[in-house]
Short mmCIF file of C-alpha atoms and ligand atoms in Angstrom, two decimals:
data_model
loop_
_atom_site.label_atom_id
_atom_site.label_comp_id
_atom_site.label_asym_id
_atom_site.label_seq_id
_atom_site.Cartn_x
_atom_site.Cartn_y
_atom_site.Cartn_z
CA MET A 1 122.12 79.99 103.33
CA SER A 2 121.50 83.59 104.54
CA VAL A 3 121.23 84.55 107.99
CA LEU A 4 118.39 87.11 108.74
CA VAL A 5 118.69 88.92 112.15
CA PHE A 6 115.68 90.33 113.80
CA VAL A 7 116.51 92.96 116.76
CA LYS A 8 114.09 94.05 119.60
CA GLU A 9 113.26 97.44 118.54
CA PRO A 10 116.16 99.96 118.91
CA HIS A 11 113.52 102.65 120.04
CA HIS A 12 112.18 102.67 123.35
CA LEU A 13 108.59 103.83 122.22
CA GLU A 14 108.30 101.60 119.29
CA LYS A 15 105.52 99.10 120.06
CA ARG A 16 105.58 97.23 116.83
CA CYS A 17 107.87 94.44 115.67
CA ALA A 18 109.27 93.32 112.22
CA LEU A 19 108.77 89.55 113.08
CA LEU A 20 105.56 87.34 113.95
CA PRO A 21 106.03 83.60 114.45
CA ASP A 22 104.31 82.79 111.23
CA ASN A 23 106.88 84.86 109.22
CA VAL A 24 109.59 82.61 110.72
CA LYS A 25 107.85 79.74 109.18
CA VAL A 26 108.04 81.30 105.36
CA TYR A 27 111.88 82.35 106.01
CA LYS A 28 112.65 78.79 107.22
CA LYS A 29 110.74 77.24 103.97
CA LEU A 30 113.12 79.75 101.88
CA GLY A 31 115.98 78.40 103.52
CA ALA A 32 116.93 81.18 105.68
CA THR A 33 118.58 81.02 109.18
CA VAL A 34 116.28 83.26 111.31
CA LEU A 35 117.80 84.69 114.49
CA CYS A 36 115.47 86.64 116.94
CA GLU A 37 116.55 88.67 119.86
CA THR A 38 115.10 87.37 123.33
CA GLU A 39 111.56 88.89 124.04
CA ILE A 40 111.69 90.36 120.61
CA GLY A 41 107.65 89.77 120.44
CA LEU A 42 106.91 90.26 124.08
CA THR A 43 105.06 93.50 124.11
CA LEU A 44 102.59 91.61 121.37
CA GLY A 45 102.05 88.58 123.32
CA PHE A 46 104.55 86.34 121.80
CA GLU A 47 107.06 84.23 123.87
CA ASP A 48 110.38 83.28 122.79
CA GLN A 49 109.32 79.83 122.64
CA ASP A 50 106.79 81.01 119.95
CA TYR A 51 109.57 81.87 117.72
CA ILE A 52 111.40 78.69 118.51
CA ASP A 53 108.43 76.52 117.64
CA ALA A 54 108.40 78.20 114.44
CA GLY A 55 111.94 77.40 113.66
CA GLY A 56 113.74 80.57 114.93
CA GLU A 57 116.70 80.74 117.01
CA ILE A 58 116.60 82.99 120.02
CA TYR A 59 120.03 85.17 121.00
CA THR A 60 120.92 87.23 123.75
CA ASP A 61 123.97 88.58 122.48
CA ARG A 62 123.06 90.91 120.04
CA SER A 63 126.88 91.83 118.90
CA LEU A 64 127.32 88.52 118.02
CA ALA A 65 124.18 87.92 116.17
CA LEU A 66 124.68 91.17 114.17
CA SER A 67 128.42 89.78 113.28
CA LYS A 68 126.57 86.96 111.37
CA ALA A 69 123.91 88.99 109.57
CA ASP A 70 123.38 89.07 105.72
CA ALA A 71 120.10 91.30 106.24
CA VAL A 72 119.03 93.12 109.78
CA LEU A 73 115.13 93.73 109.61
CA SER A 74 113.64 96.13 112.05
CA VAL A 75 110.63 98.77 112.00
CA ARG A 76 113.03 101.74 113.27
CA PRO A 77 116.61 102.00 111.69
CA LEU A 78 119.30 100.40 113.59
CA PRO A 79 121.54 102.71 115.53
CA LEU A 80 124.99 102.98 113.88
CA ALA A 81 126.67 101.27 116.83
CA ASP A 82 124.79 98.14 115.58
CA ILE A 83 125.44 98.78 112.06
CA GLU A 84 129.26 98.74 112.67
CA LYS A 85 129.06 95.21 114.04
CA THR A 86 127.51 93.71 110.79
CA PRO A 87 129.72 92.18 108.15
CA GLU A 88 130.32 94.77 105.17
CA THR A 89 127.85 92.72 102.86
CA CYS A 90 125.05 92.94 105.16
CA CYS A 91 121.90 94.86 104.23
CA SER A 92 119.65 96.66 106.88
CA ILE A 93 115.97 96.96 106.04
CA SER A 94 113.82 99.40 108.32
CA PHE A 95 111.73 102.72 107.82
CA PHE A 96 114.82 104.47 107.61
CA ASP A 97 113.64 107.99 107.27
CA PRO A 98 116.01 108.98 104.41
CA PHE A 99 114.95 112.49 103.92
CA ASN A 100 115.97 113.14 107.48
CA ASN A 101 118.82 111.51 108.15
CA PRO A 102 122.04 113.12 106.03
CA ASP A 103 124.60 112.16 108.87
CA LYS A 104 123.33 108.65 109.11
CA ILE A 105 123.67 108.25 105.29
CA LYS A 106 127.27 109.92 105.20
CA ALA A 107 128.10 107.30 108.06
CA LEU A 108 126.88 104.51 106.09
CA LEU A 109 128.58 105.38 102.76
CA ALA A 110 131.72 105.80 104.84
CA ASN A 111 131.56 102.10 106.27
CA LYS A 112 130.09 100.67 103.07
CA ARG A 113 126.69 98.73 104.16
CA SER A 114 123.55 98.68 102.23
CA THR A 115 120.40 100.16 103.55
CA ILE A 116 116.98 99.67 102.12
CA SER A 117 114.13 102.44 103.31
CA MET A 118 110.72 100.91 103.48
CA GLU A 119 109.36 104.42 102.61
CA LEU A 120 111.04 104.26 99.15
CA ILE A 121 109.30 100.93 98.12
CA PRO A 122 107.39 101.83 94.86
CA ARG A 123 103.75 102.46 95.14
CA SER A 124 103.11 99.87 92.13
CA THR A 125 100.82 97.09 91.77
CA ARG A 126 103.93 94.56 91.82
CA CYS A 127 104.86 96.14 95.21
CA GLN A 128 101.60 96.19 96.66
CA LYS A 129 102.49 93.50 99.32
CA MET A 130 105.53 95.03 100.49
CA ASP A 131 104.23 98.73 100.71
CA ALA A 132 104.56 99.44 104.05
CA LEU A 133 103.65 103.06 104.05
CA SER A 134 100.30 102.09 102.74
CA SER A 135 99.87 99.39 105.47
CA GLN A 136 100.68 101.54 108.23
CA ALA A 137 98.77 104.55 106.71
CA SER A 138 95.86 102.96 106.61
CA LEU A 139 95.76 101.78 110.19
CA ALA A 140 96.93 105.24 111.04
CA GLY A 141 93.47 106.45 109.35
CA TYR A 142 91.38 104.09 111.12
CA VAL A 143 93.03 104.99 114.70
CA MET A 144 92.87 108.71 114.11
CA VAL A 145 88.86 108.57 113.75
CA LEU A 146 89.18 106.40 117.15
CA LYS A 147 91.14 109.06 118.90
CA ALA A 148 88.98 111.84 117.83
CA MET A 149 85.63 109.71 119.24
CA THR A 150 87.23 109.44 122.46
CA ASN A 151 88.23 113.00 122.77
CA ILE A 152 84.80 114.50 121.76
CA ASN A 153 82.12 115.13 123.97
CA LYS A 154 79.41 113.90 121.67
CA ILE A 155 78.51 110.78 119.51
CA LEU A 156 79.04 110.28 115.83
CA PRO A 157 75.95 108.73 114.64
CA MET A 158 72.50 110.43 114.41
CA MET A 159 70.13 109.19 117.47
CA MET A 160 66.32 109.73 117.42
CA THR A 161 65.13 109.14 120.83
CA PRO A 162 61.95 110.19 123.06
CA ALA A 163 64.66 112.51 124.66
CA GLY A 164 65.16 114.29 121.63
CA THR A 165 67.52 113.91 118.27
CA LEU A 166 71.05 113.93 118.41
CA LYS A 167 72.37 115.13 114.66
CA PRO A 168 75.40 113.10 113.36
CA ALA A 169 78.83 114.66 113.77
CA LYS A 170 80.46 116.29 111.14
CA VAL A 171 83.78 115.31 110.08
CA PHE A 172 85.90 116.95 107.79
CA ILE A 173 89.04 115.01 106.46
CA ILE A 174 91.59 116.74 104.45
CA GLY A 175 93.76 114.58 102.24
CA ALA A 176 92.19 111.56 101.02
CA GLY A 177 95.04 109.11 100.19
CA VAL A 178 95.63 105.98 101.79
CA ALA A 179 95.25 107.23 105.41
CA GLY A 180 92.26 109.81 104.62
CA LEU A 181 90.37 107.12 103.05
CA GLN A 182 90.42 104.88 105.74
CA ALA A 183 89.43 107.51 108.16
CA ILE A 184 86.64 108.37 105.83
CA ALA A 185 85.60 104.78 105.53
CA THR A 186 85.89 104.53 109.47
CA ALA A 187 83.90 107.62 110.10
CA LYS A 188 81.21 106.64 107.66
CA ARG A 189 80.83 103.43 109.32
CA MET A 190 80.31 105.16 112.83
CA GLY A 191 77.57 107.36 111.27
CA ALA A 192 79.25 110.53 110.86
CA ASN A 193 78.45 113.19 108.26
CA VAL A 194 81.66 113.15 106.43
CA ILE A 195 83.22 115.76 103.83
CA ALA A 196 86.72 115.19 102.60
CA TYR A 197 89.04 117.18 100.20
CA ASP A 198 92.41 116.48 98.53
CA THR A 199 94.17 118.48 95.79
CA ARG A 200 94.16 115.34 93.41
CA PRO A 201 90.83 115.73 91.50
CA GLU A 202 90.75 111.74 90.86
CA VAL A 203 90.27 111.25 94.48
CA ALA A 204 86.67 112.83 94.53
CA GLN A 205 85.18 109.67 92.89
CA GLN A 206 86.93 107.40 95.46
CA VAL A 207 85.46 109.57 98.30
CA GLN A 208 82.03 109.67 96.96
CA SER A 209 82.34 105.91 96.51
CA LEU A 210 82.69 105.53 100.18
CA GLY A 211 79.47 107.52 100.67
CA ALA A 212 81.07 110.82 101.76
CA LYS A 213 80.74 114.39 100.34
CA PHE A 214 83.77 115.77 98.26
CA LEU A 215 84.27 119.49 98.82
CA ASN A 216 84.80 120.96 95.57
CA ILE A 217 87.64 123.87 95.61
CA ASP A 218 88.82 125.25 92.13
CA LEU A 219 92.92 125.34 92.48
CA GLY A 220 93.42 125.17 88.64
CA GLU A 221 96.40 122.72 87.54
CA THR A 222 97.32 120.58 90.73
CA GLY A 223 98.82 117.33 89.40
CA SER A 224 100.82 114.46 90.73
CA THR A 225 104.20 112.89 90.45
CA ASP A 226 104.39 109.88 88.27
CA GLN A 227 104.19 108.00 91.63
CA GLY A 228 100.89 109.24 92.55
CA TYR A 229 101.97 111.49 94.82
CA ALA A 230 100.44 115.18 95.29
CA LYS A 231 102.65 117.92 93.97
CA ALA A 232 103.08 120.91 96.24
CA LEU A 233 100.65 124.01 95.72
CA THR A 234 101.83 127.38 94.80
CA ASP A 235 101.64 129.83 97.75
CA LYS A 236 98.82 131.38 95.99
CA GLN A 237 96.64 128.00 95.45
CA LEU A 238 97.35 127.20 99.31
CA GLN A 239 95.64 130.51 99.98
CA ILE A 240 92.90 129.69 98.02
CA GLN A 241 92.38 126.22 99.34
CA GLN A 242 92.90 127.76 103.13
CA GLN A 243 89.91 130.30 102.59
CA ALA A 244 87.89 127.71 100.72
CA GLN A 245 87.86 125.17 103.42
CA ALA A 246 87.56 127.58 106.32
CA ASP A 247 83.81 127.46 106.63
CA CYS A 248 83.69 123.73 106.46
CA ILE A 249 86.41 123.37 109.16
CA ALA A 250 84.51 125.98 111.15
CA THR A 251 81.48 124.15 111.21
CA SER A 252 82.93 120.73 111.73
CA ASP A 253 83.04 118.65 114.96
CA ILE A 254 85.97 116.69 113.86
CA VAL A 255 88.72 117.60 111.36
CA ILE A 256 91.29 115.37 110.35
CA THR A 257 94.46 116.32 108.39
CA THR A 258 96.18 113.57 106.62
CA ALA A 259 97.88 115.78 103.64
CA GLN A 260 101.35 115.03 102.85
CA LEU A 261 103.80 115.82 100.29
CA PHE A 262 106.51 113.15 99.83
CA GLY A 263 109.95 113.80 100.76
CA ARG A 264 108.70 117.13 101.77
CA LYS A 265 107.37 119.28 104.82
CA PRO A 266 103.68 118.77 105.01
CA PRO A 267 101.52 121.86 103.66
CA LEU A 268 100.31 124.09 106.63
CA LEU A 269 96.33 123.85 106.18
CA ILE A 270 94.85 125.06 109.08
CA THR A 271 95.92 128.37 110.64
CA ASN A 272 95.03 129.56 114.08
CA ASP A 273 92.42 132.04 113.06
CA VAL A 274 90.22 129.40 111.86
CA ILE A 275 90.48 126.94 114.75
CA ALA A 276 89.27 130.19 116.60
CA ARG A 277 86.23 129.89 114.63
CA MET A 278 85.32 126.22 115.47
CA LYS A 279 82.97 125.30 118.33
CA PRO A 280 84.52 124.71 121.78
CA GLY A 281 84.78 121.03 122.47
CA SER A 282 85.58 120.16 118.75
CA VAL A 283 88.68 118.06 117.82
CA ILE A 284 91.31 118.26 115.26
CA VAL A 285 93.65 115.22 114.84
CA ASP A 286 96.90 115.97 112.92
CA MET A 287 98.49 113.26 111.21
CA ALA A 288 101.50 115.16 110.11
CA ALA A 289 102.23 116.76 113.49
CA GLN A 290 105.36 114.91 113.85
CA ASP A 291 106.82 116.24 110.52
CA GLY A 292 105.66 119.89 111.00
CA GLY A 293 101.96 119.90 110.70
CA ASN A 294 99.26 120.64 108.73
CA VAL A 295 97.51 122.58 111.58
CA GLU A 296 99.32 125.80 112.94
CA ALA A 297 98.56 124.94 116.49
CA SER A 298 99.61 121.23 116.76
CA LYS A 299 102.43 119.90 118.42
CA ALA A 300 104.34 116.77 117.70
CA GLY A 301 103.45 113.76 120.11
CA GLU A 302 100.77 116.19 122.17
CA THR A 303 97.15 116.58 122.75
CA LEU A 304 96.70 120.25 123.85
CA ILE A 305 93.76 122.70 123.85
CA PHE A 306 93.70 125.94 121.64
CA LYS A 307 90.79 128.03 121.90
CA GLY A 308 88.66 125.45 123.31
CA VAL A 309 89.58 123.08 120.57
CA LYS A 310 91.21 119.78 121.45
CA ILE A 311 94.15 119.04 119.02
CA ILE A 312 96.16 115.62 118.59
CA GLY A 313 99.39 115.31 117.23
CA ASN A 314 100.17 111.82 118.58
CA GLY A 315 102.40 110.64 115.58
CA ASP A 316 102.55 107.01 116.64
CA TRP A 317 98.93 105.99 114.84
CA ALA A 318 99.95 102.68 113.70
CA GLY A 319 101.61 101.74 117.07
CA GLU A 320 98.44 102.21 118.92
CA VAL A 321 97.43 98.88 117.09
CA ALA A 322 100.68 97.27 117.30
CA LEU A 323 99.76 93.95 116.78
CA ASP A 324 97.93 94.36 113.65
CA ALA A 325 100.59 96.92 112.62
CA SER A 326 103.22 94.47 113.12
CA GLN A 327 101.48 91.74 111.28
CA MET A 328 100.93 93.84 108.26
CA TYR A 329 104.58 95.30 108.54
CA ALA A 330 106.07 92.08 108.85
CA ASN A 331 104.47 90.50 106.08
CA ASN A 332 105.76 93.69 104.00
CA LEU A 333 109.24 92.71 105.15
CA GLN A 334 108.63 89.23 103.97
CA ALA A 335 107.18 89.95 100.67
CA LEU A 336 110.46 92.24 100.15
CA VAL A 337 112.54 89.27 101.32
CA GLN A 338 110.90 86.63 99.07
CA ASP A 339 111.30 89.15 96.20
CA MET A 340 115.07 89.55 96.92
CA TRP A 341 115.63 85.92 97.49
CA ASN A 342 117.69 83.74 94.99
CA LYS A 343 116.53 80.52 94.85
CA ASP A 344 119.69 78.93 93.50
CA LEU A 345 121.97 80.31 96.32
CA SER A 346 119.39 80.25 98.88
CA ALA A 347 120.08 83.73 99.73
CA ILE A 348 119.09 87.23 99.98
CA GLU A 349 120.53 89.12 97.17
CA VAL A 350 120.84 93.02 96.59
CA ASN A 351 120.25 93.33 92.90
CA GLN A 352 120.43 97.03 91.91
CA GLU A 353 118.96 96.37 88.37
CA ASP A 354 115.49 95.11 89.92
CA ASP A 355 112.87 97.79 90.03
CA VAL A 356 112.17 97.47 93.54
CA LEU A 357 115.76 98.07 94.86
CA LEU A 358 116.22 100.76 92.26
CA SER A 359 113.79 102.68 94.18
CA ALA A 360 114.21 101.65 97.81
CA LEU A 361 118.08 100.99 97.98
CA VAL A 362 119.80 104.04 99.63
CA THR A 363 123.22 102.99 100.18
CA HIS A 364 125.19 100.10 98.64
CA LYS A 365 128.83 99.35 98.67
CA GLY A 366 129.99 102.70 99.91
CA GLU A 367 127.74 104.52 97.50
CA LEU A 368 124.57 106.91 97.40
CA VAL A 369 122.54 105.00 94.72
CA ASN A 370 119.12 106.23 95.31
CA ALA A 371 118.30 109.15 92.68
CA ILE A 372 115.84 110.84 94.62
CA ILE A 373 117.97 111.03 97.98
CA LYS A 374 121.11 111.83 95.92
CA SER A 375 119.42 114.81 94.30
CA GLN A 376 118.05 115.89 97.95
CA TYR A 377 121.58 115.78 99.53
CA SER A 378 123.68 116.43 96.77
CA LYS A 379 125.88 118.81 98.91
CA GLU A 380 125.43 117.63 102.19
CA VAL A 381 126.76 114.05 101.70
CA ALA A 382 129.09 114.64 99.05
P1 LIG B 1 100.54 111.01 101.03
O1 LIG B 1 100.64 110.41 102.36
O2 LIG B 1 101.87 111.50 100.29
O3 LIG B 1 99.62 111.99 100.88
C1 LIG B 1 98.16 112.12 101.63
C2 LIG B 1 97.51 112.72 100.92
O4 LIG B 1 97.60 114.26 100.96
C3 LIG B 1 97.53 112.40 99.06
O5 LIG B 1 96.13 111.99 98.93
C4 LIG B 1 97.62 114.06 98.59
O6 LIG B 1 97.22 114.08 97.48
C5 LIG B 1 97.00 114.69 99.74
N1 LIG B 1 97.30 116.09 99.67
C6 LIG B 1 98.79 116.68 99.46
N2 LIG B 1 98.68 118.14 99.70
C7 LIG B 1 97.38 118.42 100.12
C8 LIG B 1 96.65 119.79 100.11
N3 LIG B 1 97.39 120.65 100.14
N4 LIG B 1 95.38 119.49 100.30
C9 LIG B 1 94.87 118.34 100.52
N5 LIG B 1 95.29 117.17 100.40
C10 LIG B 1 96.68 117.33 100.12
O7 LIG B 1 99.84 109.86 99.81
P2 LIG B 1 99.55 108.48 100.13
O8 LIG B 1 98.51 108.45 100.82
O9 LIG B 1 100.77 107.60 100.60
O10 LIG B 1 99.31 108.04 98.53
C11 LIG B 1 99.11 108.64 97.62
C12 LIG B 1 99.05 108.28 96.38
O11 LIG B 1 99.53 107.23 96.18
C13 LIG B 1 97.55 107.25 96.50
O12 LIG B 1 96.31 107.87 96.42
C14 LIG B 1 97.75 106.54 95.04
O13 LIG B 1 97.41 107.30 94.06
C15 LIG B 1 99.08 106.18 95.28
N6 LIG B 1 99.46 104.87 95.81
C16 LIG B 1 99.27 103.96 94.80
C17 LIG B 1 99.59 102.56 95.22
C18 LIG B 1 99.61 101.52 94.32
O14 LIG B 1 99.32 101.59 93.36
N7 LIG B 1 100.02 100.37 94.80
C19 LIG B 1 99.59 102.31 96.67
C20 LIG B 1 99.51 103.38 97.82
C21 LIG B 1 99.56 104.77 97.17
#
């Protein structure tokens, strides 16, 4: 019988939680022992008793709990000091941020622990239930529109009143993947006039089906990877895009940028000279601010004013709706554990041959087993 250990989030700013009481019931049905750190769900309004009622066991001694773990599950990755307290056979599962963690990967290889990165779960139909990037991005799209709405000095819908007619706000959304499409749908629901752009041409139809307009820019061949992610543009293509969207940005009340390149720095899409052309009081929300930004003037974790335009680079978007984000993330984890569960042994099993783990397992038994991460760090962690 496997022991699943859930810790209070290691990062003090993390508001989400990897386990809700309903998940405990499912893990118990599988046959797992579920150890939950005291006050694990307190920030979401769950008492320890809720976890106990669902079949979990509350612990206060983290070192002792970790020493019994077959798997440790969290939103943010465990600190190395905690990982070292787990048995060598233990597997930790979290948003591991594998592209920015060479030192941690080195340490995990040295101490032979297994790591699964939720960012690397395949974006396939089979894995939709485990796709934590999508669940969190979808909430982020919603939250970014709310942020923009509460920071702009006008309303989004058209309003015809005896005191005059208010025009609908113009909202331009750059990047129409999971977050962008949710942002489009949210802004449309609020009555805004929404325009969107994405380098993947197949997205145009999805944008239009949400009632928004698609900005057509001819960049020539753009393409996507076999996982459905956008490929990086050439410098020339990026320049064409920046110029072609400049007028649309300058005349927008709200611009939301969600353009990302999987495993790479996000593209710079809005330069300071274009921001300077926007109306004072307009708002830009840069989803990518935390990773380098789509917007030249944005700063990670900050809201600032540049040339009269408010630029929001919060980063912790899903954390703003932590209860729903936790429910979705905890369900993603639960689906992964169910998929990894060996019914005969009543245990969680790291099966390297399985498609999901072929993609999401980073380190295992002292080896860097993930092909993408291996190619990224071939020299650094050798
Ligand atoms: P992402 O976060 O990597 O990128 C967000 C968006 O930015 C993408 O739509 C991308 O095309 C766009 N982008 C990149 N460079 C740009 C630029 N210069 N200008 C404008 N836009 C730019 O992507 P994501 O939202 O995580 O998902 C991308 C795609 O993955 C999806 O649209 C879909 O095709 C696929 N996906 C599939 C599944 C599934 O099948 N289960 C689930 C989730 C996602």
